[in-house]
Amino acid sequence: MSRINIEITLGALLVLFTSIFIVIYGFKEPQRMQEFELHQEAQAIEVGADLFNNNCVGCHGTQGEGVPGLAPALNDRYFFDQRIKDLGWSSSLEDYIVATVSSGRVVSTRPEYVGGGAPAMPAWSEQYGGPLRVDQVRSIAAFIMNWEPTAPDRGAATPMAGPPVGTDITVELPEGNPTNGEALATSQGCTGCHVLTDTGPAWAASANELGIGDRAAQRFTQADYTGSATTPEQYLLESIVAPGEYIVPGFETVLMPATYGQSLTAQDAADIIAYMLTIK
Amino acid sequence: MIKSLDLQDLRKKLVTAVDTRVRIITAGLGLNELRAVMRGDPPTEKPNPRYKVHTTSFLFHIRPRYYEKGSTIFTHTFRLGFFTALFFFVELFTGLILMIYYTPSPDQAYNSILNLLSNVPYGKLLRDIHRLGAEAMVIFTVLHMLRTYLTGSYKKDRSFTWLTGLVLLLVTLVLSFSGYLLPWDQLAYWAVTIGTSMVEAAPLIGEQANLIARGAPDIGANGLLRFYLLHVVLLPLAAILVISVHYYKVSREHGISLPAKFEEGDVPPEVKKQAKQRIDYIPDLLTHEVFLTALGLFIVITVTAFMNYSAPLEHIANPQVTPLDTKAPWYFWWLQGMLKLGDKTLMGIIIPTILGGLLVAIPYIDRNPHRSLHKRPLAVAIGLLTVLVLVALSYMGLPQYGIKHTAAQRIMQDLAPQEGVGPLRAVPFDQLQTGVYEVSGEVPRDLCPNLDFGCPDLTAVFREFSDGVVYAATHTELESYERLPDAQAAMVIEDWQQDLKKVTLRINWTDADTGKTQKLENQYFLHRERERN
């Protein structure tokens, strides 16, 4: 055989093998594409978990259990079974999540949470001026949707033990219990915003700040004070139920919801204030 | 009518008619001649119809009529130029199909790659071939140039061909690099950000040139569109043009150089004469080219389809997050290495430009008329030295070299790199047993004795974590940033959601310089169905 014959034969064989390889590869394609999609979904959930951890836990809780008075539970049967029916949302729950996370909420649909006319959920998508890209919003939705199979029934919010304390700070408060106040302060989601650091929550004393008890005793006597409190107790009550009356310089951009006058009883408020005053 | 039908005559007429058609299609080769070509027989007609093809057909007109026998010896050329061209055509073909599925906008680019991988049959194969072809093209271009240099084939009337070759080297590198950005993942974004920031260092025009390349101070929609058009229109057109010039010089003007020993070596005249024997294009060179094409495609398909070669795809580009280990494509590592040695303008622009200028000037600087290796020791020494220096610089260009990460950062990055899988993310989901695993110096043989199947992979990851921490904590002779005095470390695994675990790696230590307590904590979410290899 001449070199030409050999090359033609070998070349033909190589072309044949290459074609067979391509056909064999093709048989595995549907499975490969399916697996790739599965990996993509898993990755979206992982990325979403990370984003949720960095952006959402402050108001919705580390496990999506919600923070009373601040933001509703997401890891909740009601959210998966009933929420979009109650709203009359015609598309899927996942799209509802994407829409809500993207554009936020101008007015809360559930007044027991943040709202009462104030913006509730901020917009997160960069299309609406938020910090996240569209794909990141979708990842968060994928993560939240992954709670669906296991979401517990958290029931309705527990009814309040008495009438709300209201926004009048001159009201006579009952005797407060500091221990009970501490439990309330750490369970009502206060630490979601009043961040818990290594040295304790934001109301504890730190290197450059007094404890909240001493702060309260000083603030209402300062010249720039704009509220109407005349005692430390009143100052603290005002800060909780009417936070807009006086804003400590430097905190103008982070607004505390003005709804606690409706969601706390007089006893609750008294307990929290008693606890706060013990922190010097 | 029937009577006049003569079968013999009809057959002859039919054959003649077919033969004429075939001659028109093949630009001069009849049926018998084609048969002879396929069998490797000598020409059947005179004058040799195989030469006629070269004047009547455009495609054959640009091919060589013959090469000298000596120049076709395999170990002389290794067919490097041929394979470079072959891969260029592979890139053209796969690139055209990939363009169907691609949208050059930051919002869409990454998604279009995901769509290609998850929804298009053979989509992954096409992308892998395109990527492998690009790497191969760079490799073969460089090797082809090295071969030309070592055999002294750039001399005399081949100096212009050498110049066009250098233009092609530049075009190939920029082609490959411009394609790098298109997937719009972290790898792409940061490699190109580094690349274009080098342009910025150019004296006088740097800022403007960088603006023109990126379309804005930072790479965004404009930059992506520019790189896309560069990659799919301008550079391929330039490449086709210059390849044509380069190839025409070789095929129609000076041919492939003979090995030096036949030109200036001490060999008998009949051997020299034999080396100058003509090897015709049809059929010898043509069948050889077809064979090499089949071989090349076979290797590419085998490697991409069955040897797990995968074009990388990292997370979507995020201008806010610079990955810890950012690196340029491997063929620019030498440049990254140079940048670590000195000033950006000097090392990134001026010296590479001088090097390029030297390459262009080689045929004019090198006045030595000889081509054989041992008659030009200086040129060979310089060439080999350059290769060694480039390899060394490339090593220095690696992110592992000369960049100081604190020990804690390094340990975590090695276990769970920001991009890619890494040992921690490769642990099978069922082995991720919830618990708090504290680093105490002792690593149990198996972290989860309660499991029937144990957790060897998780134990191995924990051992690596523990060893890293203990090493940095106990070796006081290390540099201060590599040490972790008084280290306390733990790995925490929590159930987070159905099919989702949260792994926290935490290291507390006292800074060796300041005496302050430091803490590094990273959290990783791992899903059951995640990619684990």
mmCIF file of C-alpha atoms in Angstrom, chain B residues 261-509:
data_model
loop_
_atom_site.group_PDB
_atom_site.id
_atom_site.type_symbol
_atom_site.label_atom_id
_atom_site.label_comp_id
_atom_site.label_asym_id
_atom_site.label_seq_id
_atom_site.Cartn_x
_atom_site.Cartn_y
_atom_site.Cartn_z
ATOM 1 C CA LYS B 261 21.439 20.185 6.325
ATOM 2 C CA PHE B 262 20.261 19.878 2.709
ATOM 3 C CA GLU B 263 21.176 23.480 1.960
ATOM 4 C CA GLU B 264 24.461 23.954 3.756
ATOM 5 C CA GLY B 265 25.166 20.616 5.383
ATOM 6 C CA ASP B 266 27.919 18.180 4.492
ATOM 7 C CA VAL B 267 25.755 15.750 2.521
ATOM 8 C CA PRO B 268 26.360 14.038 -0.820
ATOM 9 C CA PRO B 269 24.968 15.822 -3.910
ATOM 10 C CA GLU B 270 22.521 13.026 -4.715
ATOM 11 C CA VAL B 271 20.938 13.372 -1.267
ATOM 12 C CA LYS B 272 20.624 17.115 -1.866
ATOM 13 C CA LYS B 273 19.094 16.410 -5.228
ATOM 14 C CA GLN B 274 16.677 13.951 -3.711
ATOM 15 C CA ALA B 275 15.647 16.477 -1.082
ATOM 16 C CA LYS B 276 14.712 18.888 -3.865
ATOM 17 C CA GLN B 277 12.443 16.350 -5.531
ATOM 18 C CA ARG B 278 8.998 17.704 -6.035
ATOM 19 C CA ILE B 279 6.066 16.309 -4.110
ATOM 20 C CA ASP B 280 2.917 17.219 -6.044
ATOM 21 C CA TYR B 281 -0.056 18.730 -4.304
ATOM 22 C CA ILE B 282 -2.409 16.329 -6.044
ATOM 23 C CA PRO B 283 -2.502 13.689 -4.757
ATOM 24 C CA ASP B 284 0.258 13.575 -2.096
ATOM 25 C CA LEU B 285 -0.044 16.846 -0.196
ATOM 26 C CA LEU B 286 -3.815 16.934 -0.576
ATOM 27 C CA THR B 287 -4.380 13.490 0.934
ATOM 28 C CA HIS B 288 -1.944 14.319 3.676
ATOM 29 C CA GLU B 289 -3.909 17.484 4.508
ATOM 30 C CA VAL B 290 -7.183 15.602 4.509
ATOM 31 C CA PHE B 291 -5.656 12.974 6.779
ATOM 32 C CA LEU B 292 -4.286 15.592 9.191
ATOM 33 C CA THR B 293 -7.674 17.310 9.249
ATOM 34 C CA ALA B 294 -9.405 14.043 10.117
ATOM 35 C CA LEU B 295 -6.782 13.379 12.798
ATOM 36 C CA GLY B 296 -7.060 16.864 14.269
ATOM 37 C CA LEU B 297 -10.856 16.762 14.455
ATOM 38 C CA PHE B 298 -10.728 13.259 15.934
ATOM 39 C CA ILE B 299 -8.427 14.417 18.718
ATOM 40 C CA VAL B 300 -10.499 17.546 19.426
ATOM 41 C CA ILE B 301 -13.753 15.585 19.604
ATOM 42 C CA THR B 302 -12.199 12.849 21.749
ATOM 43 C CA VAL B 303 -10.738 15.318 24.210
ATOM 44 C CA THR B 304 -13.875 17.464 24.510
ATOM 45 C CA ALA B 305 -16.461 14.695 24.447
ATOM 46 C CA PHE B 306 -14.791 11.930 26.426
ATOM 47 C CA MET B 307 -11.844 13.281 28.366
ATOM 48 C CA ASN B 308 -13.760 15.743 30.528
ATOM 49 C CA TYR B 309 -12.336 18.876 28.987
ATOM 50 C CA SER B 310 -14.709 21.663 29.952
ATOM 51 C CA ALA B 311 -14.568 25.337 29.120
ATOM 52 C CA PRO B 312 -14.651 27.079 32.507
ATOM 53 C CA LEU B 313 -17.669 29.111 33.594
ATOM 54 C CA GLU B 314 -17.578 30.929 36.912
ATOM 55 C CA HIS B 315 -20.245 32.974 38.661
ATOM 56 C CA ILE B 316 -21.785 35.883 36.788
ATOM 57 C CA ALA B 317 -19.544 38.954 36.584
ATOM 58 C CA ASN B 318 -19.751 41.096 39.687
ATOM 59 C CA PRO B 319 -17.880 44.401 39.527
ATOM 60 C CA GLN B 320 -18.200 44.737 43.312
ATOM 61 C CA VAL B 321 -16.406 41.496 44.179
ATOM 62 C CA THR B 322 -12.812 40.937 43.123
ATOM 63 C CA PRO B 323 -12.003 37.230 43.435
ATOM 64 C CA LEU B 324 -9.053 36.420 45.652
ATOM 65 C CA ASP B 325 -7.073 34.608 42.965
ATOM 66 C CA THR B 326 -7.465 36.723 39.855
ATOM 67 C CA LYS B 327 -5.370 35.722 36.908
ATOM 68 C CA ALA B 328 -4.952 36.456 33.251
ATOM 69 C CA PRO B 329 -5.267 33.681 30.641
ATOM 70 C CA TRP B 330 -2.192 31.453 30.755
ATOM 71 C CA TYR B 331 -0.589 32.946 27.657
ATOM 72 C CA PHE B 332 -0.406 36.296 29.472
ATOM 73 C CA TRP B 333 0.941 34.961 32.760
ATOM 74 C CA TRP B 334 4.438 36.081 31.732
ATOM 75 C CA LEU B 335 3.100 39.616 31.455
ATOM 76 C CA GLN B 336 1.451 39.366 34.857
ATOM 77 C CA GLY B 337 4.789 38.113 36.200
ATOM 78 C CA MET B 338 6.592 41.113 34.716
ATOM 79 C CA LEU B 339 4.067 43.464 36.306
ATOM 80 C CA LYS B 340 5.046 42.101 39.716
ATOM 81 C CA LEU B 341 8.640 43.102 38.980
ATOM 82 C CA GLY B 342 8.161 46.791 38.468
ATOM 83 C CA ASP B 343 6.322 49.770 37.157
ATOM 84 C CA LYS B 344 3.165 49.184 35.131
ATOM 85 C CA THR B 345 4.171 51.462 32.265
ATOM 86 C CA LEU B 346 7.683 50.080 32.007
ATOM 87 C CA MET B 347 6.902 46.398 32.531
ATOM 88 C CA GLY B 348 3.449 46.260 30.999
ATOM 89 C CA ILE B 349 3.862 48.469 27.946
ATOM 90 C CA ILE B 350 7.399 49.594 27.182
ATOM 91 C CA ILE B 351 9.281 46.308 27.558
ATOM 92 C CA PRO B 352 6.649 44.193 25.729
ATOM 93 C CA THR B 353 6.680 46.760 22.913
ATOM 94 C CA ILE B 354 10.467 46.571 22.720
ATOM 95 C CA LEU B 355 10.254 42.765 22.691
ATOM 96 C CA GLY B 356 7.751 42.905 19.844
ATOM 97 C CA GLY B 357 9.994 45.312 17.969
ATOM 98 C CA LEU B 358 12.953 42.961 18.425
ATOM 99 C CA LEU B 359 10.923 40.050 17.030
ATOM 100 C CA VAL B 360 10.032 42.131 13.975
ATOM 101 C CA ALA B 361 13.656 43.148 13.525
ATOM 102 C CA ILE B 362 15.162 39.660 13.914
ATOM 103 C CA PRO B 363 15.595 38.991 10.169
ATOM 104 C CA TYR B 364 17.449 42.319 9.840
ATOM 105 C CA ILE B 365 19.491 42.125 13.035
ATOM 106 C CA ASP B 366 20.583 38.548 12.446
ATOM 107 C CA ARG B 367 23.061 38.888 9.556
ATOM 108 C CA ASN B 368 24.412 35.367 10.002
ATOM 109 C CA PRO B 369 23.744 33.686 6.634
ATOM 110 C CA HIS B 370 23.728 30.173 8.066
ATOM 111 C CA ARG B 371 20.601 28.341 9.095
ATOM 112 C CA SER B 372 21.864 25.204 10.759
ATOM 113 C CA LEU B 373 21.632 25.116 14.572
ATOM 114 C CA HIS B 374 25.340 24.716 15.335
ATOM 115 C CA LYS B 375 26.418 27.455 12.951
ATOM 116 C CA ARG B 376 24.363 30.059 14.831
ATOM 117 C CA PRO B 377 24.933 29.249 18.525
ATOM 118 C CA LEU B 378 24.238 32.811 19.699
ATOM 119 C CA ALA B 379 20.815 32.988 18.049
ATOM 120 C CA VAL B 380 19.860 29.555 19.381
ATOM 121 C CA ALA B 381 21.078 30.437 22.869
ATOM 122 C CA ILE B 382 19.099 33.676 22.885
ATOM 123 C CA GLY B 383 15.996 31.847 21.647
ATOM 124 C CA LEU B 384 16.184 29.136 24.298
ATOM 125 C CA LEU B 385 16.975 31.674 26.987
ATOM 126 C CA THR B 386 13.909 33.697 25.985
ATOM 127 C CA VAL B 387 11.744 30.583 26.292
ATOM 128 C CA LEU B 388 13.146 29.858 29.755
ATOM 129 C CA VAL B 389 12.642 33.445 30.869
ATOM 130 C CA LEU B 390 9.060 33.392 29.644
ATOM 131 C CA VAL B 391 8.384 30.181 31.536
ATOM 132 C CA ALA B 392 9.923 31.611 34.696
ATOM 133 C CA LEU B 393 7.966 34.862 34.318
ATOM 134 C CA SER B 394 4.791 32.856 33.771
ATOM 135 C CA TYR B 395 5.404 31.039 37.037
ATOM 136 C CA MET B 396 5.850 34.364 38.767
ATOM 137 C CA GLY B 397 2.602 35.502 37.206
ATOM 138 C CA LEU B 398 0.616 32.860 39.080
ATOM 139 C CA PRO B 399 -1.545 34.228 41.884
ATOM 140 C CA GLN B 400 0.247 31.917 44.337
ATOM 141 C CA TYR B 401 3.501 33.779 43.745
ATOM 142 C CA GLY B 402 4.385 36.913 45.641
ATOM 143 C CA ILE B 403 0.890 37.889 46.785
ATOM 144 C CA LYS B 404 0.443 37.920 50.520
ATOM 145 C CA HIS B 405 -2.729 36.426 51.868
ATOM 146 C CA THR B 406 -3.121 35.988 55.587
ATOM 147 C CA ALA B 407 -2.931 32.403 56.739
ATOM 148 C CA ALA B 408 -6.622 32.325 57.670
ATOM 149 C CA GLN B 409 -7.635 33.632 54.246
ATOM 150 C CA ARG B 410 -5.346 31.159 52.505
ATOM 151 C CA ILE B 411 -6.653 28.180 54.479
ATOM 152 C CA MET B 412 -10.269 29.006 53.662
ATOM 153 C CA GLN B 413 -9.578 29.854 50.034
ATOM 154 C CA ASP B 414 -7.809 26.505 49.596
ATOM 155 C CA LEU B 415 -10.703 24.589 51.159
ATOM 156 C CA ALA B 416 -13.514 26.475 49.479
ATOM 157 C CA PRO B 417 -12.263 28.743 46.694
ATOM 158 C CA GLN B 418 -14.482 31.647 45.707
ATOM 159 C CA GLU B 419 -14.731 30.161 42.228
ATOM 160 C CA GLY B 420 -14.713 26.519 41.303
ATOM 161 C CA VAL B 421 -15.469 23.601 43.601
ATOM 162 C CA GLY B 422 -12.624 22.895 46.021
ATOM 163 C CA PRO B 423 -12.475 20.120 48.643
ATOM 164 C CA LEU B 424 -15.264 21.396 50.916
ATOM 165 C CA ARG B 425 -17.889 21.781 48.197
ATOM 166 C CA ALA B 426 -16.974 18.367 46.804
ATOM 167 C CA VAL B 427 -17.980 16.549 50.020
ATOM 168 C CA PRO B 428 -21.008 14.334 49.296
ATOM 169 C CA PHE B 429 -24.166 15.836 50.816
ATOM 170 C CA ASP B 430 -24.901 12.868 53.099
ATOM 171 C CA GLN B 431 -21.489 13.177 54.733
ATOM 172 C CA LEU B 432 -22.183 16.723 55.925
ATOM 173 C CA GLN B 433 -23.225 15.714 59.432
ATOM 174 C CA THR B 434 -24.453 18.611 61.528
ATOM 175 C CA GLY B 435 -22.313 19.482 64.483
ATOM 176 C CA VAL B 436 -19.593 21.709 65.837
ATOM 177 C CA TYR B 437 -16.119 20.406 65.059
ATOM 178 C CA GLU B 438 -13.434 22.212 67.011
ATOM 179 C CA VAL B 439 -9.812 22.168 65.964
ATOM 180 C CA SER B 440 -7.878 20.695 68.876
ATOM 181 C CA GLY B 441 -4.794 19.319 67.148
ATOM 182 C CA GLU B 442 -6.156 15.796 67.170
ATOM 183 C CA VAL B 443 -8.278 14.730 64.218
ATOM 184 C CA PRO B 444 -10.423 11.642 64.800
ATOM 185 C CA ARG B 445 -10.092 8.880 62.248
ATOM 186 C CA ASP B 446 -13.717 9.411 61.350
ATOM 187 C CA LEU B 447 -15.733 12.499 62.268
ATOM 188 C CA CYS B 448 -19.054 10.722 62.186
ATOM 189 C CA PRO B 449 -18.792 7.285 63.819
ATOM 190 C CA ASN B 450 -22.595 7.089 63.971
ATOM 191 C CA LEU B 451 -22.893 6.786 60.228
ATOM 192 C CA ASP B 452 -22.700 3.316 58.685
ATOM 193 C CA PHE B 453 -20.795 4.677 55.722
ATOM 194 C CA GLY B 454 -18.740 7.150 57.803
ATOM 195 C CA CYS B 455 -17.678 10.461 56.329
ATOM 196 C CA PRO B 456 -14.176 10.034 54.889
ATOM 197 C CA ASP B 457 -14.404 13.117 52.658
ATOM 198 C CA LEU B 458 -15.663 15.393 55.408
ATOM 199 C CA THR B 459 -12.956 14.029 57.727
ATOM 200 C CA ALA B 460 -10.325 14.742 55.073
ATOM 201 C CA VAL B 461 -11.556 18.311 54.666
ATOM 202 C CA PHE B 462 -11.560 18.841 58.419
ATOM 203 C CA ARG B 463 -8.077 17.347 58.651
ATOM 204 C CA GLU B 464 -6.830 19.788 56.009
ATOM 205 C CA PHE B 465 -8.461 22.664 57.904
ATOM 206 C CA SER B 466 -7.034 21.470 61.224
ATOM 207 C CA ASP B 467 -3.553 20.853 59.807
ATOM 208 C CA GLY B 468 -3.482 24.294 58.200
ATOM 209 C CA VAL B 469 -4.487 26.018 61.432
ATOM 210 C CA VAL B 470 -2.167 23.965 63.634
ATOM 211 C CA TYR B 471 0.767 24.518 61.265
ATOM 212 C CA ALA B 472 0.250 28.296 61.250
ATOM 213 C CA ALA B 473 -0.301 28.335 65.008
ATOM 214 C CA THR B 474 2.769 26.366 66.017
ATOM 215 C CA HIS B 475 5.435 27.442 63.487
ATOM 216 C CA THR B 476 6.791 30.632 64.991
ATOM 217 C CA GLU B 477 9.482 31.011 62.336
ATOM 218 C CA LEU B 478 6.946 31.916 59.624
ATOM 219 C CA GLU B 479 6.359 35.471 58.425
ATOM 220 C CA SER B 480 3.916 37.247 60.707
ATOM 221 C CA TYR B 481 1.090 37.297 58.145
ATOM 222 C CA GLU B 482 1.433 33.529 57.749
ATOM 223 C CA ARG B 483 1.060 32.862 61.469
ATOM 224 C CA LEU B 484 -1.988 32.268 63.614
ATOM 225 C CA PRO B 485 -0.816 32.589 67.238
ATOM 226 C CA ASP B 486 -3.327 31.368 69.871
ATOM 227 C CA ALA B 487 -5.552 30.113 67.087
ATOM 228 C CA GLN B 488 -8.991 28.813 67.929
ATOM 229 C CA ALA B 489 -10.813 27.340 64.986
ATOM 230 C CA ALA B 490 -14.010 25.490 64.360
ATOM 231 C CA MET B 491 -16.086 24.078 61.566
ATOM 232 C CA VAL B 492 -19.839 24.260 62.178
ATOM 233 C CA ILE B 493 -22.346 22.372 60.053
ATOM 234 C CA GLU B 494 -26.030 23.259 60.368
ATOM 235 C CA ASP B 495 -29.188 22.077 58.681
ATOM 236 C CA TRP B 496 -30.485 25.113 56.891
ATOM 237 C CA GLN B 497 -33.275 24.048 54.603
ATOM 238 C CA GLN B 498 -34.427 20.895 52.973
ATOM 239 C CA ASP B 499 -31.399 19.671 50.979
ATOM 240 C CA LEU B 500 -29.378 22.665 52.112
ATOM 241 C CA LYS B 501 -26.639 22.778 54.756
ATOM 242 C CA LYS B 502 -24.738 25.716 56.083
ATOM 243 C CA VAL B 503 -21.062 25.243 56.814
ATOM 244 C CA THR B 504 -19.250 27.890 58.837
ATOM 245 C CA LEU B 505 -15.467 28.033 59.055
ATOM 246 C CA ARG B 506 -14.198 30.255 61.820
ATOM 247 C CA ILE B 507 -10.675 31.102 62.954
ATOM 248 C CA ASN B 508 -9.871 33.408 65.878
ATOM 249 C CA TRP B 509 -6.281 34.346 66.493
#
